[in-house]
């Protein structure tokens, strides 16, 4: 089967100055964002194994919710998931302090789990997500993301009361008890442990002690590097500072807010009048000063010292057991972490943890989840870390993008639309050619079979236009390299390079995935020429490289799929290949790079003959020409359900 989708991301090119515009929700109305906050209900879980579940707990000590989960959160009328989350600057920090203030007010007792009421409606068979907090211990670190997380997870948050002095090993045992119990109740579903700083150490320790359990770890700036931290020498100084002198809390609050330069840059980009800018900064200053007292209640001097000492023990305990961790792990690393050397620690953990992947944030600090612009659900989807079973199912476990996710991806590459002003033509059932996509069948399964232009840049306008004009979410059949695990030292794009393709629903090319998409009546995008067409040589403009044997026709006919052949022109008119594969292989350095990159990925069509089997991964040298226009032509849909013998017609439609 052919590979589809170019391996070149549009974000790799320098955009021109872009026009700004607002976008209406395609087709169905855009889901409204709810600003109503629902309070979190908490339950107590005693550390003693002999204690009975509290009265407000459900069976097996599970936190009870006031809201029953619904069957689905994806509207049948919209291709998007419901948009949830805070809007506006400073909302993440604001929601954290709002929830933390309420949690510590009636504080006391042992550590316990609470399940936010905002997480009341979720997908069927949603996995359990246990949030393990950092040194604040409140469990409110994901407050701004509860609604969105609650759509796809059963969320429990660990709350460690301010005056609690449970040691690190005691917390590990408590979490381990919960993990074992829930794993026994749902043996076929994974359990997610999301931890930041201290919480990341707790997650790693639990995973090390339970290597046979199906755990997925998502760790933000793990405190495993605490021994190399610059704050460790300050602990003795903190011990002698009088309680009345609050030096640590303003400093911690500054770190929670993130990089000051990033905040100033965001403010300047708004281009507000001077008076409004001053008013906004003054209001922001007052708000931040009010948080200092709340932070002092969350981390009084005794508690802060206890947590810092615990970090030292947690780091040593966890590092001694890293070799036993077998869980799938996603590291979220802030490159401007001023508390821990997280950037250097990421490389060490990557080498120590076998199932590890990394996402790096260049402009964020230690308290990653409290900074604006961090969307944990989007990160999980981008990294293909969401699953509801023992193994990942690219079709059943796929989560459609929210409208804001789609617009963000489109904005990052909309320069392609601005440069090429695409024109799309389609064919109605009566054979009339019309401008637009009116000729595309609304009901699936539909198989869009086309030709790849140079670098595959035609994908950007195509996918977006189907959503904007027809409210149709097209699923692409893509080359496996877009889903390959990152290997340190291997040449090629970074792990996040192909995030756009994953978020927008591309799946690895395979007969199984095509079968599943057809059975779900999806609109599927297929390029039989694959990478060979997208990375063509000099003098091969608009040349087809299709296999000699049919690879998808029979399967499409089995489901009665409508086959829509299409072609696109324009890209070879705005760019000329000046250095191609043949030229690169004559240079030893580039020849080795091509071999390294190709050997590190799944090879397709190993038994095929002809040029279509020649799919070595490389990047040709291209000289831009005068910007032109992209033209797409979609032929008349071929009804395989009516006459399966007509499916051969698409072979001569171009």
XYZ file of C-alpha atoms in Angstrom:
654
model
C 0.000 0.000 0.000
C 1.199 3.440 -0.801
C 2.443 6.004 1.600
C 0.699 9.321 1.625
C 1.482 12.727 3.012
C 4.692 14.588 2.510
C 7.210 14.507 5.265
C 7.829 18.212 4.957
C 6.009 20.361 7.495
C 4.805 23.738 6.336
C 6.105 25.320 9.508
C 9.613 24.721 8.268
C 9.395 27.615 5.820
C 9.603 31.326 6.550
C 6.143 32.872 6.279
C 5.562 36.278 4.824
C 3.638 38.903 6.727
C 0.265 37.230 7.232
C -3.154 38.785 7.097
C -5.168 38.365 10.256
C -8.758 37.245 10.095
C -11.401 35.646 12.265
C -12.777 32.259 11.319
C -16.376 31.150 11.556
C -16.960 27.650 12.814
C -17.238 25.391 9.775
C -20.649 23.829 9.265
C -21.937 23.430 12.766
C -21.678 26.290 15.205
C -18.511 26.423 17.273
C -19.122 25.031 20.770
C -19.312 27.842 23.304
C -16.723 27.946 26.054
C -18.219 27.696 29.477
C -16.880 30.117 32.044
C -18.851 28.664 34.925
C -16.619 27.014 37.468
C -17.872 23.955 39.268
C -16.294 23.315 42.624
C -14.206 20.243 43.299
C -15.460 17.619 45.702
C -12.860 15.818 47.786
C -12.737 12.496 49.545
C -10.333 11.067 52.073
C -8.216 7.969 51.623
C -6.430 6.860 54.779
C -2.883 5.598 54.540
C -3.756 2.670 56.747
C -4.796 -0.364 54.704
C -7.252 -1.387 57.416
C -9.292 1.817 57.314
C -12.718 1.776 55.663
C -13.600 4.008 52.738
C -14.988 7.380 53.825
C -18.717 7.955 53.747
C -18.576 10.170 50.664
C -16.628 7.598 48.641
C -18.033 5.177 46.138
C -17.228 1.453 45.895
C -13.613 0.463 46.542
C -12.884 3.932 47.924
C -13.261 5.605 44.538
C -14.055 9.329 44.623
C -17.759 9.920 44.092
C -18.883 12.399 41.465
C -22.018 14.501 41.500
C -22.245 14.273 37.703
C -22.673 11.043 35.768
C -20.457 10.647 32.698
C -22.154 10.874 29.321
C -21.539 8.447 26.512
C -19.699 10.825 24.228
C -18.430 14.355 23.952
C -18.030 14.472 20.182
C -21.028 16.023 18.495
C -22.413 14.026 15.603
C -22.977 17.275 13.694
C -19.447 18.577 14.082
C -16.064 17.060 13.187
C -14.541 18.786 16.208
C -14.378 17.899 19.851
C -15.957 20.370 22.230
C -13.657 23.254 23.113
C -12.988 23.608 26.813
C -10.434 25.600 28.743
C -9.613 29.089 30.026
C -9.285 32.045 27.711
C -7.177 35.101 28.383
C -3.809 35.720 29.925
C -3.175 34.647 33.490
C -6.203 32.336 33.607
C -4.173 29.214 34.375
C -2.576 30.816 37.438
C -5.864 32.386 38.497
C -7.734 29.087 38.408
C -4.934 27.368 40.294
C -5.092 29.837 43.185
C -8.905 29.863 43.210
C -9.025 26.096 43.624
C -6.012 25.895 45.953
C -7.529 28.537 48.252
C -10.704 26.481 48.607
C -8.846 23.203 49.086
C -6.656 24.384 51.958
C -9.464 26.213 53.781
C -10.892 23.095 55.469
C -7.477 21.422 55.422
C -6.354 18.640 57.729
C -6.130 14.871 57.820
C -4.061 12.546 55.636
C -3.371 12.789 51.881
C -6.429 12.009 49.773
C -7.832 11.941 46.268
C -10.416 14.329 44.918
C -12.172 14.266 41.562
C -13.042 17.698 40.123
C -16.691 18.181 39.238
C -15.581 19.828 35.994
C -14.507 16.334 34.888
C -18.051 14.973 34.962
C -18.611 14.098 31.297
C -16.247 11.827 29.418
C -15.891 9.269 26.646
C -16.810 5.627 27.094
C -14.059 3.499 28.628
C -11.976 6.557 29.491
C -8.744 5.622 31.265
C -7.976 6.763 34.795
C -5.654 9.737 35.177
C -3.981 10.302 38.551
C -2.487 13.772 38.959
C 0.450 13.920 41.363
C 1.278 17.505 42.409
C 4.605 19.258 42.817
C 5.859 20.869 46.004
C 2.624 22.845 46.500
C 0.820 19.576 47.241
C -2.631 21.061 46.637
C -3.490 18.929 43.623
C -4.792 22.038 41.841
C -1.996 22.252 39.268
C -4.268 21.169 36.400
C -7.221 23.351 37.443
C -7.339 25.238 34.165
C -7.381 21.962 32.217
C -9.893 19.964 34.229
C -12.754 20.435 31.771
C -10.780 19.345 28.744
C -9.056 16.467 30.545
C -12.412 15.393 31.935
C -13.700 14.791 28.414
C -11.295 11.907 27.845
C -10.093 10.811 31.317
C -11.458 9.852 34.709
C -9.419 12.447 36.603
C -8.303 12.037 40.235
C -6.016 14.561 41.891
C -3.853 13.935 44.940
C -4.195 16.511 47.706
C -1.549 16.618 50.425
C -2.760 18.821 53.318
C -0.505 21.702 54.324
C 0.452 20.287 57.714
C 0.708 16.669 56.605
C 4.136 15.096 57.068
C 3.693 11.768 55.304
C 7.131 10.693 54.043
C 7.873 10.097 50.384
C 7.726 6.316 50.749
C 4.351 6.636 52.455
C 2.984 8.597 49.508
C 4.393 5.991 47.127
C 2.573 3.228 49.015
C -0.692 5.164 48.970
C -0.520 5.764 45.216
C 0.590 2.182 44.629
C -2.425 0.889 46.542
C -4.768 2.971 44.375
C -3.034 1.935 41.154
C -3.227 -1.772 41.995
C -6.875 -1.528 42.992
C -7.916 0.345 39.845
C -5.827 -1.910 37.637
C -7.635 -4.894 39.119
C -11.022 -3.235 38.479
C -10.161 -2.365 34.851
C -7.378 -4.742 33.755
C -7.633 -3.858 30.057
C -7.238 -0.113 30.439
C -4.041 1.848 31.156
C -3.616 4.143 34.143
C -2.058 7.544 33.505
C 0.217 9.087 36.124
C 0.694 12.803 35.461
C 3.301 14.294 37.766
C 5.296 17.490 37.930
C 8.504 17.994 39.895
C 7.973 16.000 43.111
C 4.928 14.322 41.562
C 7.082 13.078 38.695
C 9.337 11.325 41.207
C 6.275 9.729 42.789
C 5.104 8.495 39.376
C 8.515 7.029 38.506
C 8.793 5.339 41.906
C 5.348 3.728 41.561
C 6.189 2.569 38.028
C 9.499 1.102 39.208
C 7.761 -0.853 41.960
C 5.074 -2.130 39.560
C 6.749 -2.897 36.227
C 4.018 -5.367 35.219
C 1.161 -2.853 35.423
C 0.017 -0.956 32.333
C 1.038 2.581 33.281
C 1.540 5.678 31.134
C 3.728 8.353 32.702
C 3.505 12.028 31.735
C 6.200 13.880 33.644
C 6.780 17.630 33.706
C 10.269 18.716 34.809
C 10.992 15.730 37.092
C 12.810 16.482 40.343
C 15.199 13.572 39.755
C 17.852 16.233 39.155
C 17.343 17.934 42.528
C 20.893 17.146 43.655
C 22.156 19.369 40.835
C 19.649 22.118 41.560
C 20.791 25.608 42.479
C 18.235 25.842 45.292
C 19.623 22.943 47.317
C 22.405 25.063 48.924
C 19.751 27.590 49.966
C 17.940 25.173 52.278
C 20.191 25.913 55.310
C 19.685 29.652 54.721
C 15.936 29.199 54.603
C 16.019 27.442 57.978
C 17.453 30.484 59.776
C 15.242 33.123 58.128
C 12.519 34.350 60.555
C 8.969 33.284 59.765
C 7.924 36.919 59.383
C 10.339 37.449 56.483
C 8.799 36.134 53.265
C 11.600 35.890 50.755
C 10.762 32.578 49.128
C 7.096 33.175 48.307
C 7.507 36.187 45.966
C 10.311 34.293 44.228
C 8.189 31.167 43.796
C 5.286 33.280 42.539
C 7.547 34.829 39.912
C 8.544 31.347 38.750
C 4.922 30.236 38.647
C 4.046 33.072 36.343
C 6.724 32.183 33.815
C 9.349 34.097 31.898
C 8.852 37.895 32.407
C 10.197 38.633 28.929
C 7.597 36.332 27.413
C 4.847 38.157 29.302
C 6.106 41.581 28.229
C 6.337 40.401 24.638
C 2.758 39.161 24.730
C 1.628 42.504 26.161
C 3.434 44.510 23.505
C 1.959 42.373 20.719
C -1.509 43.559 21.690
C -0.549 47.097 20.619
C -2.861 48.654 23.201
C -2.928 52.411 23.834
C -0.471 53.503 26.569
C -3.205 54.165 29.132
C -4.798 50.741 28.653
C -1.384 49.098 28.888
C -0.671 50.866 32.189
C -4.096 49.936 33.547
C -3.609 46.305 32.567
C -0.153 46.091 34.133
C -1.412 47.787 37.330
C -4.300 45.353 37.608
C -1.936 42.472 36.996
C 0.408 43.706 39.731
C -2.450 43.899 42.247
C -3.620 40.422 41.318
C -0.156 38.957 41.741
C 0.297 40.618 45.138
C -2.935 39.007 46.335
C -1.544 35.589 45.422
C 1.440 35.984 47.772
C -0.719 35.530 50.878
C -2.396 32.436 49.394
C 0.979 30.959 48.529
C 2.148 31.655 52.085
C -0.855 29.634 53.341
C -0.081 26.806 50.912
C 3.626 26.684 51.738
C 4.354 28.098 55.202
C 7.990 27.952 56.188
C 7.763 24.573 57.936
C 5.924 22.958 55.045
C 8.282 24.435 52.450
C 11.314 23.088 54.312
C 9.659 19.694 54.636
C 8.918 19.581 50.897
C 12.466 20.599 49.968
C 13.885 17.877 52.203
C 11.432 15.439 50.652
C 12.659 16.423 47.173
C 16.175 15.404 48.153
C 14.993 12.004 49.391
C 12.640 11.558 46.446
C 15.431 12.189 43.960
C 17.716 9.619 45.566
C 14.931 7.035 45.959
C 13.761 7.382 42.352
C 17.191 7.464 40.712
C 18.152 4.217 42.420
C 15.159 2.504 40.783
C 15.058 4.001 37.297
C 16.347 0.750 35.805
C 13.112 -0.972 36.846
C 10.771 1.483 35.075
C 9.166 -0.156 32.034
C 6.206 2.201 31.578
C 5.543 4.267 28.483
C 6.837 7.735 29.383
C 6.387 11.226 27.980
C 8.752 13.906 29.328
C 7.602 17.536 29.199
C 10.722 19.633 29.612
C 10.964 23.400 30.149
C 14.204 24.772 28.772
C 13.975 27.849 31.034
C 13.464 25.977 34.280
C 15.156 28.083 36.961
C 14.595 25.607 39.796
C 15.962 22.422 38.249
C 18.394 21.643 35.402
C 15.554 19.981 33.496
C 17.056 20.423 30.041
C 20.157 18.388 30.923
C 18.094 15.913 32.937
C 15.921 15.137 29.926
C 18.817 13.533 28.046
C 19.759 11.395 31.041
C 16.201 10.171 31.602
C 15.765 9.494 27.896
C 18.713 7.120 27.976
C 17.574 5.499 31.227
C 13.896 4.923 30.347
C 13.283 2.508 27.445
C 9.806 3.736 26.448
C 10.552 7.436 26.707
C 9.687 10.362 24.448
C 10.388 14.064 24.949
C 8.524 17.292 24.263
C 10.531 20.475 24.893
C 9.185 23.951 25.667
C 11.722 26.621 24.819
C 10.082 29.599 26.548
C 8.536 28.018 29.649
C 9.662 27.692 33.243
C 9.449 25.116 36.016
C 5.713 25.357 36.755
C 4.741 24.306 33.254
C 1.040 23.583 33.829
C 0.466 27.011 35.403
C 1.616 28.939 32.355
C -0.767 30.109 29.668
C -0.712 28.322 26.340
C 0.042 24.867 27.756
C -2.595 22.357 26.704
C -1.960 18.892 28.126
C -4.671 17.204 26.063
C -3.239 18.594 22.824
C 0.228 17.435 23.870
C -1.041 13.927 24.606
C -2.812 13.747 21.254
C 0.196 15.112 19.379
C 2.496 12.503 20.894
C -0.020 9.672 20.241
C -0.110 8.873 23.928
C -3.858 8.498 24.297
C -5.200 4.981 24.363
C -8.045 3.172 26.108
C -6.726 -0.345 25.680
C -3.568 -2.354 26.176
C -2.243 -1.224 22.812
C -2.808 1.887 20.743
C -5.505 1.708 18.074
C -4.944 4.588 15.645
C -8.590 4.549 14.619
C -10.572 3.730 17.770
C -8.375 5.814 20.079
C -8.174 8.861 17.833
C -9.552 12.093 19.288
C -10.682 14.715 16.738
C -9.179 18.185 17.109
C -11.076 20.930 18.848
C -11.912 23.953 16.757
C -9.191 26.016 18.450
C -6.631 23.242 17.824
C -7.550 23.199 14.149
C -7.292 26.980 13.826
C -3.915 26.954 15.602
C -2.568 24.345 13.193
C -4.007 26.197 10.217
C -2.530 29.535 11.326
C 0.937 28.019 11.605
C 0.910 27.168 7.899
C -1.665 29.506 6.405
C 1.102 31.264 4.513
C 0.677 28.448 1.992
C -2.885 29.627 1.370
C -1.791 33.263 1.220
C 0.931 32.520 -1.320
C -1.009 30.125 -3.526
C -4.655 31.365 -3.331
C -5.942 27.820 -4.011
C -8.840 27.195 -6.368
C -10.808 23.968 -5.980
C -13.103 22.535 -8.620
C -15.317 19.499 -8.217
C -17.662 17.495 -10.424
C -21.350 17.039 -9.684
C -23.216 13.791 -10.345
C -24.534 15.185 -13.642
C -20.967 15.836 -14.796
C -21.063 19.607 -14.337
C -17.816 21.119 -13.035
C -18.344 23.734 -10.313
C -16.049 25.863 -8.220
C -15.872 24.601 -4.665
C -16.371 21.174 -3.115
C -20.082 20.695 -3.764
C -19.325 17.596 -5.825
C -17.762 15.732 -2.905
C -20.215 13.212 -1.375
C -21.239 14.101 2.175
C -21.753 10.525 3.303
C -18.835 8.127 3.528
C -16.991 6.020 2.985
C -15.258 8.218 0.425
C -11.770 7.580 -0.911
C -9.972 10.644 -2.307
C -7.226 9.323 -4.572
C -4.737 11.841 -5.882
C -1.294 12.893 -6.956
C 1.359 14.393 -4.672
C 2.859 17.675 -5.749
C 6.390 18.676 -4.791
C 6.906 18.290 -0.998
C 3.206 17.601 -0.611
C 2.350 21.200 0.223
C -1.043 20.784 -1.448
C -2.176 19.057 1.744
C -2.438 22.291 3.739
C -5.150 24.034 1.681
C -6.934 20.772 0.910
C -7.525 19.627 4.492
C -8.500 23.129 5.640
C -10.922 23.766 2.789
C -12.783 20.505 3.400
C -13.380 21.590 6.978
C -14.224 25.224 6.270
C -16.506 24.608 3.306
C -18.004 21.157 3.831
C -17.493 20.405 7.517
C -15.732 17.196 6.469
C -12.763 15.854 8.406
C -10.469 14.068 5.943
C -8.249 11.321 7.376
C -4.934 10.854 5.613
C -3.060 7.589 5.055
C 0.516 8.637 5.839
C 4.083 7.367 5.779
C 5.098 5.515 8.991
C 8.011 7.908 9.565
C 5.503 10.481 10.811
C 4.689 8.166 13.719
C 8.111 6.706 14.444
C 9.572 6.989 17.934
C 12.297 9.575 18.301
C 15.792 8.149 18.613
C 18.516 10.277 20.128
C 21.399 10.891 17.763
C 19.427 9.978 14.657
C 19.259 12.621 11.972
C 15.868 13.945 11.033
C 13.097 16.159 12.361
C 12.361 16.680 16.062
C 9.611 14.618 17.761
C 7.077 17.451 17.435
C 7.711 17.999 13.718
C 4.745 15.909 12.621
C 2.331 16.919 15.386
C 0.021 18.689 12.935
C -0.487 15.506 10.916
C -1.255 13.469 14.031
C -3.695 16.014 15.454
C -5.521 16.238 12.131
C -6.029 12.487 11.992
C -3.349 11.015 9.752
C -2.755 7.300 10.360
C 0.165 5.026 9.418
C -0.300 3.348 6.072
C -1.523 -0.229 6.468
C -4.297 -2.408 5.148
C -5.737 -2.700 8.653
C -6.039 1.047 9.127
C -7.640 1.523 5.703
C -10.113 -1.261 6.487
C -11.068 0.361 9.809
C -11.504 3.811 8.279
C -13.693 2.447 5.494
C -15.794 0.542 8.012
C -16.360 3.819 9.907
C -17.548 5.552 6.723
C -14.703 8.071 6.826
C -13.437 10.425 4.129
C -9.952 9.088 3.390
C -7.081 10.753 1.567
C -4.762 8.417 -0.322
C -1.707 9.125 -2.473
C -0.624 5.908 -4.268
C 2.595 7.613 -5.428
C 3.528 8.496 -1.855
C 6.949 9.862 -1.090
C 8.285 9.078 -4.561
C 5.947 11.691 -6.030
C 6.399 14.258 -3.257
C 10.200 14.043 -3.545
C 10.478 13.735 -7.300
C 13.625 14.391 -9.293
C 14.501 17.055 -11.825
C 12.428 16.816 -14.980
C 9.656 14.797 -13.275
C 7.169 17.631 -12.808
C 3.587 16.337 -12.404
C 4.652 12.781 -13.192
C 2.697 9.900 -11.678
C 4.508 7.092 -9.851
C 1.782 4.593 -9.147
C 2.194 0.876 -8.433
C 1.586 -1.627 -11.207
C -0.736 -3.681 -9.013
C -3.901 -2.213 -7.472
C -3.609 -1.883 -3.716
C -6.912 -0.507 -2.462
C -9.618 -0.961 -5.130
C -10.976 -4.275 -3.900
C -11.159 -3.102 -0.310
C -12.956 0.084 -1.348
C -15.432 -1.949 -3.403
C -16.078 -4.269 -0.474
C -17.443 -1.329 1.526
C -19.153 0.315 -1.418
C -16.904 3.353 -1.050
C -17.147 6.255 -3.466
C -13.797 6.880 -5.165
C -13.084 10.508 -6.036
C -9.998 10.898 -8.250
C -8.327 14.292 -8.075
C -5.268 16.130 -9.257
C -3.493 19.351 -8.338
C -1.152 21.642 -10.215
C 0.837 24.735 -9.351
C 3.595 23.690 -7.009
C 6.121 22.780 -9.683
C 5.436 26.218 -11.160
C 6.485 28.087 -8.011
C 9.488 25.929 -7.111
C 12.169 24.238 -9.199
C 14.219 21.244 -8.062
C 17.877 22.171 -8.509
C 19.462 19.451 -6.333
C 17.655 16.113 -6.404
C 18.169 12.620 -5.006
C 20.636 11.649 -7.715
C 22.770 14.703 -6.980
C 22.704 14.155 -3.215
C 23.764 10.516 -3.398
C 26.945 11.574 -5.205
C 28.053 13.524 -2.121
C 29.322 11.200 0.674
C 27.948 13.306 3.556
C 24.420 13.515 2.153
C 24.534 9.885 1.016
C 25.228 8.795 4.594
C 22.481 11.090 5.911
C 19.949 9.629 3.477
C 20.916 6.071 4.429
C 20.733 6.852 8.139
C 17.329 8.489 7.850
C 15.885 5.845 5.545
C 17.171 2.868 7.549
C 15.754 4.364 10.741
C 12.201 4.248 9.373
C 9.817 1.568 8.194
C 10.435 0.766 4.546
C 7.401 0.381 2.311
C 6.894 -1.685 -0.837
C 10.008 -3.741 -0.297
C 8.749 -6.330 -2.785
C 7.519 -3.814 -5.362
C 9.304 -3.090 -8.609
C 9.825 0.106 -10.520
C 10.286 3.690 -9.366
C 7.430 3.559 -6.865
C 9.595 1.321 -4.664
C 12.409 3.893 -4.570
C 11.373 5.918 -1.511
C 14.600 6.894 0.191
C 14.041 9.775 2.604
C 15.762 12.974 1.554
C 15.174 16.695 1.139
C 15.778 18.050 -2.378
C 17.192 21.492 -2.991
C 14.496 23.798 -4.340
C 14.769 27.264 -5.866
C 11.579 29.350 -5.512
C 10.015 31.003 -8.528
C 7.403 33.726 -8.818
C 4.452 32.786 -6.542
C 1.668 31.140 -8.495
C -1.649 29.539 -7.768
C -2.723 26.026 -6.775
C -5.543 24.428 -8.726
C -7.363 21.288 -7.555
C -9.746 19.287 -9.709
C -11.935 16.562 -8.168
C -13.463 14.216 -10.693
C -16.897 12.658 -10.700
C -17.327 10.210 -7.793
C -17.181 6.558 -8.849
C -19.955 4.520 -7.200
C -18.401 1.149 -6.385
C -21.569 0.055 -4.623
C -23.567 0.266 -7.855
C -21.091 -1.487 -10.085
C -17.829 -2.760 -8.747
C -16.493 -3.143 -12.262
C -16.551 0.656 -12.694
C -13.786 1.173 -10.118
C -11.214 0.745 -12.858
C -12.461 4.004 -14.375
C -10.525 6.130 -11.907
C -7.262 4.804 -13.357
C -7.874 6.741 -16.576
C -9.647 9.792 -15.125
C -6.490 11.937 -14.877
